Each structure stands twice: as structure tokens, then as C-alpha cells.
Tab-separated table of C-alpha atoms and ligand atoms in Angstrom:
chain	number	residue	atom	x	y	z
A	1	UNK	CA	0.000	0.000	0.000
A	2	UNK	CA	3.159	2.240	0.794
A	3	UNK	CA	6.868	2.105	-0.395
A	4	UNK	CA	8.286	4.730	1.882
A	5	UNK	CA	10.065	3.953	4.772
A	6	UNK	CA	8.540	2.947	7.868
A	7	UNK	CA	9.361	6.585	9.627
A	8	UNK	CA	7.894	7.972	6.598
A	9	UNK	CA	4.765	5.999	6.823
A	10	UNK	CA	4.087	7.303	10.502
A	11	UNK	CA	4.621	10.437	10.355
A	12	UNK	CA	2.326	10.614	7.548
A	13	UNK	CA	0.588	8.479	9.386
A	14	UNK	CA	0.818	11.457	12.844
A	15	UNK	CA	-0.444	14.369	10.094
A	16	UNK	CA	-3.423	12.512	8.317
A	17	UNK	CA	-5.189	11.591	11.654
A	18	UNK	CA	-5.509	15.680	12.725
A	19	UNK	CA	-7.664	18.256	11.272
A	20	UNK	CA	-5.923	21.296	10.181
A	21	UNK	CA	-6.894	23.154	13.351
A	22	UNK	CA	-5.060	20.379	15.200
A	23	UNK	CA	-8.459	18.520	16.546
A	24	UNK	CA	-8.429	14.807	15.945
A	25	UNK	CA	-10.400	13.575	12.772
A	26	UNK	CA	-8.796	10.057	13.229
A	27	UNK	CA	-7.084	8.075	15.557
A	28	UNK	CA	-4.138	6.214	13.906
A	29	UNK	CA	-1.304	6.014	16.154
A	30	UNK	CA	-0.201	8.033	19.610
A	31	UNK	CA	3.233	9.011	17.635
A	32	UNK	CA	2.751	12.925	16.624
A	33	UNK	CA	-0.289	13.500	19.339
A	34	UNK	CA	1.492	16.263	21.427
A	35	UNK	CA	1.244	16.267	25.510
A	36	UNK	CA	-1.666	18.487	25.753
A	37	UNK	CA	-3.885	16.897	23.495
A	38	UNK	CA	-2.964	13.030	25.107
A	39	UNK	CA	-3.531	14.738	28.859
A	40	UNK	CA	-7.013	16.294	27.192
A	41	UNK	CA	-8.017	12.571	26.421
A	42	UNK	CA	-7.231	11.429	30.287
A	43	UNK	CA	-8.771	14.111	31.378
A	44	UNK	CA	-12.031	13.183	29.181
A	45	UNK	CA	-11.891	9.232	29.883
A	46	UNK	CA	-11.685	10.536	33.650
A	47	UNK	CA	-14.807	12.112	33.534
A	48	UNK	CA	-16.447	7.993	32.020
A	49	UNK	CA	-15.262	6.372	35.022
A	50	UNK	CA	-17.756	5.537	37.976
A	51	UNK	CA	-17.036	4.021	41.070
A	52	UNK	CA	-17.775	0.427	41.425
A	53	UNK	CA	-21.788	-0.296	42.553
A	54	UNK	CA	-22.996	2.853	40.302
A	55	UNK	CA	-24.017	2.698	36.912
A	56	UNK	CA	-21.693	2.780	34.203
A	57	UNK	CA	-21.765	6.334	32.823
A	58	UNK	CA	-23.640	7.304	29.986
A	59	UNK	CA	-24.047	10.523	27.399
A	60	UNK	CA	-26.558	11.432	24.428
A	61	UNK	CA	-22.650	12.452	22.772
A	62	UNK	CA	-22.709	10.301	19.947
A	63	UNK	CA	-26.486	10.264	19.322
A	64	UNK	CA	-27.932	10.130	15.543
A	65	UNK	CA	-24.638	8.579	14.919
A	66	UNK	CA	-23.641	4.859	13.553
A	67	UNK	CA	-20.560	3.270	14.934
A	68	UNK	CA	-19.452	0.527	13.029
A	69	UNK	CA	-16.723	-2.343	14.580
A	70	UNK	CA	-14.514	-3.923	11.656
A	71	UNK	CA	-12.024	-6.339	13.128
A	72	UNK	CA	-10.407	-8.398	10.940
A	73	UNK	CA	-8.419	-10.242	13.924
A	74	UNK	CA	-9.448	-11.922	16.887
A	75	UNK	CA	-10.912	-9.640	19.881
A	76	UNK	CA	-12.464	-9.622	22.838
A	77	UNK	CA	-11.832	-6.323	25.485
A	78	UNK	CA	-11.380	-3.733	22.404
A	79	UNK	CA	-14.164	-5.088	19.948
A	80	UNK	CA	-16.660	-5.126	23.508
A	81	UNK	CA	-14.921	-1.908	24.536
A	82	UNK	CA	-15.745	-0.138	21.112
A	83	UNK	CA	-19.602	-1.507	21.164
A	84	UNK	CA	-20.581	-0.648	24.623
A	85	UNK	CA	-18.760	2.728	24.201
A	86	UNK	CA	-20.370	3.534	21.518
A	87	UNK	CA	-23.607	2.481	22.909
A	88	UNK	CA	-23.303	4.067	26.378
A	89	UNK	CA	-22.721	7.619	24.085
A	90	UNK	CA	-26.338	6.709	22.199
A	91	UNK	CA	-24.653	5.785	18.929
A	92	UNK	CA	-26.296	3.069	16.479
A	93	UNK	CA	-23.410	0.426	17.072
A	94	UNK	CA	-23.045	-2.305	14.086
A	95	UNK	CA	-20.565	-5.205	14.921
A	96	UNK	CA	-19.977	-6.710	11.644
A	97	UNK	CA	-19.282	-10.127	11.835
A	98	UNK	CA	-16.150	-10.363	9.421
A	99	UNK	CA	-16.441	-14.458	8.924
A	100	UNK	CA	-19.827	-14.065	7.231
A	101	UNK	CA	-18.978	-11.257	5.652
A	102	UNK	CA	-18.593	-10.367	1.720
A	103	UNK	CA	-15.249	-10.123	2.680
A	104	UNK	CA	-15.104	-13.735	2.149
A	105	UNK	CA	-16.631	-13.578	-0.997
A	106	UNK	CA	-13.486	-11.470	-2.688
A	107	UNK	CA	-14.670	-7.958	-1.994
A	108	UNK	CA	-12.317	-5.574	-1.229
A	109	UNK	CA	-11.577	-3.782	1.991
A	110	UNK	CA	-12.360	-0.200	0.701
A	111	UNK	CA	-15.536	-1.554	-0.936
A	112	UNK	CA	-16.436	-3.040	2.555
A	113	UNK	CA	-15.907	0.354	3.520
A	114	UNK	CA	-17.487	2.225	0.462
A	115	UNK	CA	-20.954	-0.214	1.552
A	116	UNK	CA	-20.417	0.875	5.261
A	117	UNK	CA	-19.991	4.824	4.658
A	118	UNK	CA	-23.527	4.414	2.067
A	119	UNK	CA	-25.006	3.122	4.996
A	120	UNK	CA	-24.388	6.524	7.038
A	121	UNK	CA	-21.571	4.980	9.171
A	122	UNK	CA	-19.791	7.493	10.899
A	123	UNK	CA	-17.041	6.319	13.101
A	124	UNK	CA	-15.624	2.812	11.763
A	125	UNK	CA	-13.283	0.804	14.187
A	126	UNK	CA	-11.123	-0.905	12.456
A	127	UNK	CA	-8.666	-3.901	13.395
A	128	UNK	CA	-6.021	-5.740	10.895
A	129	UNK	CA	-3.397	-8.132	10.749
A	130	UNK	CA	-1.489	-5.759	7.768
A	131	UNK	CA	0.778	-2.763	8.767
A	132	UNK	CA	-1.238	0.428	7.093
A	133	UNK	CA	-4.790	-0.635	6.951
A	134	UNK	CA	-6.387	2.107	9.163
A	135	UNK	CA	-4.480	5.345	7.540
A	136	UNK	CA	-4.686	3.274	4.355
A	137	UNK	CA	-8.959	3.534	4.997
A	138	UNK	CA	-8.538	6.923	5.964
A	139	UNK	CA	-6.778	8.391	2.677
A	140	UNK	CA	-9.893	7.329	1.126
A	141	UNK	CA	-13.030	7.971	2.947
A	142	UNK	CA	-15.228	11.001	3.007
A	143	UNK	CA	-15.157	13.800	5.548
A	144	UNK	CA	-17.940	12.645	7.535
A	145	UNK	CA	-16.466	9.651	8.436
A	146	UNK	CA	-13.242	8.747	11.601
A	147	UNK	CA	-11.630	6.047	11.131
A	148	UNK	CA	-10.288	4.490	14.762
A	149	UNK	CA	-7.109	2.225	14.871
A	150	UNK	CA	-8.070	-0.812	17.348
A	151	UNK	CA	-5.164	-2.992	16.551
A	152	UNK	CA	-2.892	-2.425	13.749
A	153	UNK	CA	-0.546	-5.921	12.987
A	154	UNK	CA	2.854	-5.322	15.270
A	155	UNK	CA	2.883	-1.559	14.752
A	156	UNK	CA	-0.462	0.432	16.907
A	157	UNK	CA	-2.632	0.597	19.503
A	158	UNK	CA	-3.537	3.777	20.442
A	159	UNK	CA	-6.446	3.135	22.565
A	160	UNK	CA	-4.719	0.485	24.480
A	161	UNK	CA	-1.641	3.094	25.092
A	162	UNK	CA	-4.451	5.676	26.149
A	163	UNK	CA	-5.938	3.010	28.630
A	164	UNK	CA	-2.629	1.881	29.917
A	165	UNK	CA	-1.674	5.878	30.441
A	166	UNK	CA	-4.837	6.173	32.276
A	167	UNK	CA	-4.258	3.810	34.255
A	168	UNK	CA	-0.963	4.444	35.106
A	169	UNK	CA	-1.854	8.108	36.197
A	170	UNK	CA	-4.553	6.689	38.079
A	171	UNK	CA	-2.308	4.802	40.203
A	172	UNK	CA	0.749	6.824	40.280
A	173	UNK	CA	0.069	10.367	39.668
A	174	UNK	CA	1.893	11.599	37.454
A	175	UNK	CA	5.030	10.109	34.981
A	176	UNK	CA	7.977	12.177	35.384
A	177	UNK	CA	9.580	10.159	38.202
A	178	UNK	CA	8.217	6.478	37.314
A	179	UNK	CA	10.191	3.619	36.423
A	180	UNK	CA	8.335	1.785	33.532
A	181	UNK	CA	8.993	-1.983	32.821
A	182	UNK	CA	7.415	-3.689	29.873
A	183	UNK	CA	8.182	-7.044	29.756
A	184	UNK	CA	8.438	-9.836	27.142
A	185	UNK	CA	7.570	-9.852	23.689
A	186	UNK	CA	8.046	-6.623	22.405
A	187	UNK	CA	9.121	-7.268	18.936
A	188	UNK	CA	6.122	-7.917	17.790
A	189	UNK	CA	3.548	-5.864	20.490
A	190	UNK	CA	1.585	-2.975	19.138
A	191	UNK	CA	0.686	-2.939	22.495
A	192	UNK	CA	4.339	-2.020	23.573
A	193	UNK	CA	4.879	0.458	21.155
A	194	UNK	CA	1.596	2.148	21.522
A	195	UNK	CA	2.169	2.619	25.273
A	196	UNK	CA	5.948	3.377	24.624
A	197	UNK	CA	5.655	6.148	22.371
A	198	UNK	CA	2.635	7.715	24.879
A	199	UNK	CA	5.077	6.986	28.113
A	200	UNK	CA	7.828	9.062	26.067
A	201	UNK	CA	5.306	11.665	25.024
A	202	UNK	CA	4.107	12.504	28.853
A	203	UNK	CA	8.142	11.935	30.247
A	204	UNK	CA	8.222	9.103	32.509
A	205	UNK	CA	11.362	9.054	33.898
A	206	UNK	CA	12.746	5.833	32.614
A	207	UNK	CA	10.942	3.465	30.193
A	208	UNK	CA	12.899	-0.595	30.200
A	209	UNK	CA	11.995	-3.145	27.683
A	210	UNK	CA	12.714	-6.736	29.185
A	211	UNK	CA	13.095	-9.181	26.506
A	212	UNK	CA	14.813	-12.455	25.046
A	213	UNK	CA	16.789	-10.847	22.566
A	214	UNK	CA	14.912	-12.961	19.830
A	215	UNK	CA	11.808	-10.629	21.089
A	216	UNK	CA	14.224	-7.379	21.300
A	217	UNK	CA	12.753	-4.482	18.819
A	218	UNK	CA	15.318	-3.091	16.290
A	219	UNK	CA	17.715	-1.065	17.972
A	220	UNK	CA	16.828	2.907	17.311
A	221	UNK	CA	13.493	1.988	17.070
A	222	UNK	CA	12.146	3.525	20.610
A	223	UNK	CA	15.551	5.558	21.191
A	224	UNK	CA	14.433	6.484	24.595
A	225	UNK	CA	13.242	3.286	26.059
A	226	UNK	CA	16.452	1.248	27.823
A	227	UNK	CA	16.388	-1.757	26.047
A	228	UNK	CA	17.494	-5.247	28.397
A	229	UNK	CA	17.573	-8.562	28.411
A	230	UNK	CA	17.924	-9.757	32.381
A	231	UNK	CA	14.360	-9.993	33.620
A	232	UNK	CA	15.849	-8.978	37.612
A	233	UNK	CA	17.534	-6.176	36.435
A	234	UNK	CA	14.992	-4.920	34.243
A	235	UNK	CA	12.327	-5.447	37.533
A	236	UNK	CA	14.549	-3.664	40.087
A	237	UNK	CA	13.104	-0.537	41.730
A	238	UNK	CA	10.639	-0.783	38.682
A	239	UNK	CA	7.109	1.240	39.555
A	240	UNK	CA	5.422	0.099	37.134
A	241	UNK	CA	5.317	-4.046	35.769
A	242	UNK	CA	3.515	-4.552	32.258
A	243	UNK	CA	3.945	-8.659	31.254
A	244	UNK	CA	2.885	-8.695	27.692
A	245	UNK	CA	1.747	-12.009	25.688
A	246	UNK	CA	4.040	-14.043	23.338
A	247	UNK	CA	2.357	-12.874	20.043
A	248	UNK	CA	2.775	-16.173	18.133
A	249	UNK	CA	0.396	-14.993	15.134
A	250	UNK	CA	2.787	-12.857	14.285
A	251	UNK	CA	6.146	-15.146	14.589
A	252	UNK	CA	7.648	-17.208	11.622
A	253	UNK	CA	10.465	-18.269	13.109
A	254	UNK	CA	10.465	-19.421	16.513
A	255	UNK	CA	14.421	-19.587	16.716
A	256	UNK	CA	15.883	-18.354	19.671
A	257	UNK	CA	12.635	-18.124	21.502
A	258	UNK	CA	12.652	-19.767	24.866
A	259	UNK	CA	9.991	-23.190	25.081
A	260	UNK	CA	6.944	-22.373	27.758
A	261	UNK	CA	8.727	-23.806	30.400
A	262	UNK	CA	11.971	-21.792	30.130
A	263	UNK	CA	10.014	-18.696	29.256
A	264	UNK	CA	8.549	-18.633	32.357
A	265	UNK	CA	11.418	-18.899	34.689
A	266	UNK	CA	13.475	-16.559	32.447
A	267	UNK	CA	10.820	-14.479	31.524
A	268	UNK	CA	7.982	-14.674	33.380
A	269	UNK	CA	6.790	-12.096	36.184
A	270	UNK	CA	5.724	-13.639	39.157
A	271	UNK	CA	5.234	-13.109	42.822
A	272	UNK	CA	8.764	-13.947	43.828
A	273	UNK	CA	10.288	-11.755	40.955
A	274	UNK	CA	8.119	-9.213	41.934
A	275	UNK	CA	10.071	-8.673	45.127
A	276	UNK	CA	12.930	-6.809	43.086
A	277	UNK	CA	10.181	-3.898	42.253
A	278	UNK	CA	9.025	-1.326	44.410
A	279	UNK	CA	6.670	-2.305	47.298
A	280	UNK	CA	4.349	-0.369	45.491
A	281	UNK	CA	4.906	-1.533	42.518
A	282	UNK	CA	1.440	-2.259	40.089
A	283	UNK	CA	1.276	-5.087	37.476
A	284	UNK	CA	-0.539	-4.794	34.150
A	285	UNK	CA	-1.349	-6.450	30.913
A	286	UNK	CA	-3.016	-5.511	28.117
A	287	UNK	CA	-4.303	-9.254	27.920
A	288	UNK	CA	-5.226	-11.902	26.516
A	289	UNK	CA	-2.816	-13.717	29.378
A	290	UNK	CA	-1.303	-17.004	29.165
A	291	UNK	CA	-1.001	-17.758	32.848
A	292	UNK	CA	1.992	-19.490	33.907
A	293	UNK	CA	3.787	-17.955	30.493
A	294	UNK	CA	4.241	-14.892	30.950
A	295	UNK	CA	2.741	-13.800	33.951
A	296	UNK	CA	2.030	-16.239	37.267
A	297	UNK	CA	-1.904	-16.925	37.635
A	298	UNK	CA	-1.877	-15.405	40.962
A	299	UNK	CA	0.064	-12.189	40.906
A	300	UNK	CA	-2.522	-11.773	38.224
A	301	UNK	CA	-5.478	-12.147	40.387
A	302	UNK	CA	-3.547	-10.555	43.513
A	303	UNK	CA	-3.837	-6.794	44.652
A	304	UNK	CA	-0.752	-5.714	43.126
A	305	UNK	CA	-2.862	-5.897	39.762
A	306	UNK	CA	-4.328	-3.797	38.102
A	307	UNK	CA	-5.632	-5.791	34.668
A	308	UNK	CA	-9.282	-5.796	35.525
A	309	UNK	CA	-8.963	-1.506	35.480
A	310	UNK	CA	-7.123	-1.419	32.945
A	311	UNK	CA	-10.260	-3.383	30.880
A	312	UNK	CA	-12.839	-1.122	32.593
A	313	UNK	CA	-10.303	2.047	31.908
A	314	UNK	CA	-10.830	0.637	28.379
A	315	UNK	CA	-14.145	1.699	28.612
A	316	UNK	CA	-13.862	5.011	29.341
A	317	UNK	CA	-11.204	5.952	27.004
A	318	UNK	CA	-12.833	4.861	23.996
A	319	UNK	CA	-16.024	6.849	24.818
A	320	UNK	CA	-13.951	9.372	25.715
A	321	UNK	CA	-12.155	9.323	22.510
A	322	UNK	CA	-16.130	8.523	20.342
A	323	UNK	CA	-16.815	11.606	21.729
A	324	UNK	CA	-13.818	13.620	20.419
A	325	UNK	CA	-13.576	12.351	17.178
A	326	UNK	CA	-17.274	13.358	16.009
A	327	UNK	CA	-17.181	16.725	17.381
A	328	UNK	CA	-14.281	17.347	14.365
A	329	UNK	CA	-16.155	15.559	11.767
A	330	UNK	CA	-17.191	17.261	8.490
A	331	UNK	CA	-20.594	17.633	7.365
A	332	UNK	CA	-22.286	15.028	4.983
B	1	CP	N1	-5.669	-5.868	24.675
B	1	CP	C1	-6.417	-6.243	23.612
B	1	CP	O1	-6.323	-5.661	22.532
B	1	CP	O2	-7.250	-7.292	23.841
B	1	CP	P1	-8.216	-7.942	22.766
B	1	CP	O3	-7.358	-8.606	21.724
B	1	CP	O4	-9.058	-8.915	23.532
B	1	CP	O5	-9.022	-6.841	22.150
């Protein structure tokens, strides 16, 4: 879809998702979103949050309006995220269900799309296993309609960065003096990079990534993350734990990856390992978890974690971004 090089591609990628005034018509990737604007959406996912035994909270934001989830991959927190979202803000929400789809009959993804936008979609949610897909829908799609990155192959996640920055802040105030620790396979997370690039943007004070070196991103490619490959050191005095799932989809080679067994007593946060963070320390992940992989089943479950508000932070963020995105929309 794109020759240029992969900086190229997101910084294109950073201009085409903002309106000339500098609102957001998309939302592509966290790369190029200054500090203001990424506080602005905390600030506005705050505001979605309820405390547990009241209602979830709800707005007449998005109403009139047809959301519509696309996801070409496997999902199960952002495609539920996305559709109660949407529906807590009033929106018409259509989950198309991609394996009965046309789809599968040949047609092409922008004639999916073409169908979709006839149809008076306005917002469409869009996950794929292919590097480019959302800005790729976005070059081509009328004014009226956002186009919303929920999972782009091993590059982007933006709303998983926003809900892991939300909860983060939530927890620890603010970034500036936080170790960060993201652990495992961060070659191939969109997760990591998503949350990486929004750490960076807000200045935490360190950001590590713990990995096999098989799992290692290219050198360069997040210049001011530490880059390590010792879980204990990469855990010590660490504020912050984020295990992140072996992304096998999205390996070819297996080479110089460590079996299940190894992984997890290499690899693998646990309750023990846990020791060498702060006393204080929170654990996350983004999930899907493979217990006993990458993460112990009970430090999951235990009060040092955090993963269930992260999935309800989820929530809030992506009505909190809904809302955002139509308010910059064009008329149709
Ligand atoms: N974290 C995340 O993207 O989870 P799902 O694949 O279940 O959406």
C-alpha cells in the first residue's frame, strides 16, 4: 500500500489523523499526538469512570450517529470496549461479523468500507493483521467519516496506550519520576509500542523493555526506552510491571525463543520476581494472558494488579475518545 520507509509511513501516518486546526479527525497512532492533546483525552476518559456499585456512565454524545466495529483479527476487550462505548454515548453500534462477511466472498476492503460509509456509518473501528490498513482507509473515505485504529498488525494501539496511560496516572500520579517496565515480547507488540511512544510523550522518567533478545525491537526503534535482556535487572526498583503475551500470530520463526517452560522462569513475572520492584509496585497487561507464560496466575489475580482496570479504563477511554472524534467531523 506504501513504499516509503517505515518513519515515513508514521509520520504521515501522525499528520493525516488531525484536522488542520489540530483537533483529531482520526485516531491512527499516539506518535505525533502532542502532551496536551494526550492529557485532554485522560482528562475526558476521567470524567467515564464511575465508582464500582454505580451505573456505568452514559451521554446522548454520539447520538444520531452509527458506529461501526470492523475487526479483521481476533478480539475480545477492544471489539466489547468499542460496542458498549459507543452504545453508552447513544450511537447506532453495528458489529460486523467479518467471517460471514462479503469479505469472504473477494470484496475488497475499501468496498467493505465504500458499503459501510452508504449506509451513514460514521465512526468505523477498524482492526487488521497488515501494517497500514487504518491510515490506508482513511486516505480514502469522506469527511464525515473517523476512522479508529483498534489494533494495527505489530505496529499500533492507540487506545490500548491511552488506557494503559490512564491507568498508570490513576495509580501513580503523574510520569515524570516512574520507572516503567514492559516485559516480554516486544518485537512484535503494538501494544508495547503504543504505550511506549505515549510513556515518552508525557516523560516518565525511565521506560525498560525486558526481553529475550529474539523478542528485542530493532535497535533505534524507541531511542528512549532502555532496552534489556535480564528480567531482575529490568524489575529492580521498577514502579510500574507490564507482562505482555508471546504474540505467536505474528512469529515465523520461533528460533531463539525460549519453550513455555523456560520462558517462564526466564521471563515470566511472578510473585517472587516481583520482590525486586518497588513495594508499590502495580502489574498490568493488556491481555489476553497465558497464565503461567508470561505472567504467574496469581500475581494476576492478587492486589498488586491492576488488569481488571485497565479493561474497565478501556471503557472510558474509547467513549472518551467517540466523543472527540465526532465533534471534528465534516458535514455530509
Ligand atoms: N488488549 C487487547 O487488545 O485485547 P483484545 O485482543 O481482547 O481486544
Amino acid at each position: 500500500m506504501n513504499a516509503a520507509e517505515p518513519d515515513q509511513i508514521l509520520e504521515d501516518e501522525a499528520r493525516l489523523q488531525l484536522n488542520q486546526d489540530g483537533s483529531l479527525r482520526h485516531l491512527l497512532t499516539l506518535r505525533g499526538l502532542d502532551r496536551s492533546l494526550l492529557v485532554e483525552m485522560l482528562d475526558d476518559a476521567e470524567r467515564y469512570l464511575t465508582p464500582p456499585g454505580e451505573l456505568p456512565a452514559h451521554s446522548k454524545a454520539l447520538t444520531g450517529r452509527t458506529v461501526a466495529n470492523l475487526f479483521f483479527e481476533p478480539s475480545t476487550r477492544t471489539r466489547a470496549s468499542f460496542d458498549l462505548a459507543g452504545k453508552r454515548l447513544g450511537a447506532d453500534v453495528l458489529n460486523l461479523d467479518v467471517n460471514t462477511s462479503s469479505r469472504k466472498k473477494g470484496e475488497s476492503i475499501l468496498d467493505t468500507i465504500y458499503t459501510l460509509e452508504a449506509m451513514r456509518c460514521d465512526i468505523m473501528v477498524v482492526r487488521d493483521a497488515s501494517a497500514g490498513v487504518p491510515a490506508y482507509i482513511a486516505r480514502h473515505v469522506k469527511d464525515h467519516v473517523s476512522i479508529l485504529n483498534a489494533g494495527e498488525s505489530d505496529v499500533s494501539h492507540p487506545t490500548q496506550g491511552l488506557l494503559d496511560l490512564l491507568t498508570i496516572r490513576r495509580h501513580k500520579g503523574s510520569f515524570g519520576n516512574l520507572v516503567v517496565s514492559i516485559v516480554g515480547d516486544i518485537r512484535h507488540s503494538r501494544v508495547a509500542r503504543s504505550t511506549g511512544w505515549g510513556l515518552n510523550t508525557l516523560g516518565v522518567g525511565e521506560l525498560r523493555l525486558v526481553s529475550p533478545p529474539a523478542m528485542a525491537p530493532d535497535p533505534g526503534e524507541m531511542p528512549f526506552a532502555r532496552l534489556c535482556d535480564d528480567l531482575d535487572k529490568g524489575l529492580a526498583g521498577a514502579d510500574v510491571v507490564m507482562a505482555l503475551r508471546i504474540q505467536r500470530e505474528r512469529i515465523s520463526d520461533l528460533e531463539g525463543i525460549p519453550g513455555t517452560e523456560e520462558y517462564f522462569s526466564t521471563y515470566g513475572v511472578s510473585h517472587e520476581r516481583m520482590k525486586l520492584a518497588r513495594p508499590d509496585a502495580i502489574v498490568m497487561h493488556p491481555g489476553p494472558m497465558n497464565r503461567g507464560i508470561e505472567i504467574e496466575g496469581g500475581l494476576a489475580d492478587s492486589r498488586q494488579s491492576v488488569i481488571t482496570e485497565q479493561v474497565a479504563n478501556g471503557v472510558a477511554v474509547r467513549m472518551a475518545v467517540l466523543e472527540r472524534v465526532v465533534k471534528s467531523l465534516g458535514a455530509r
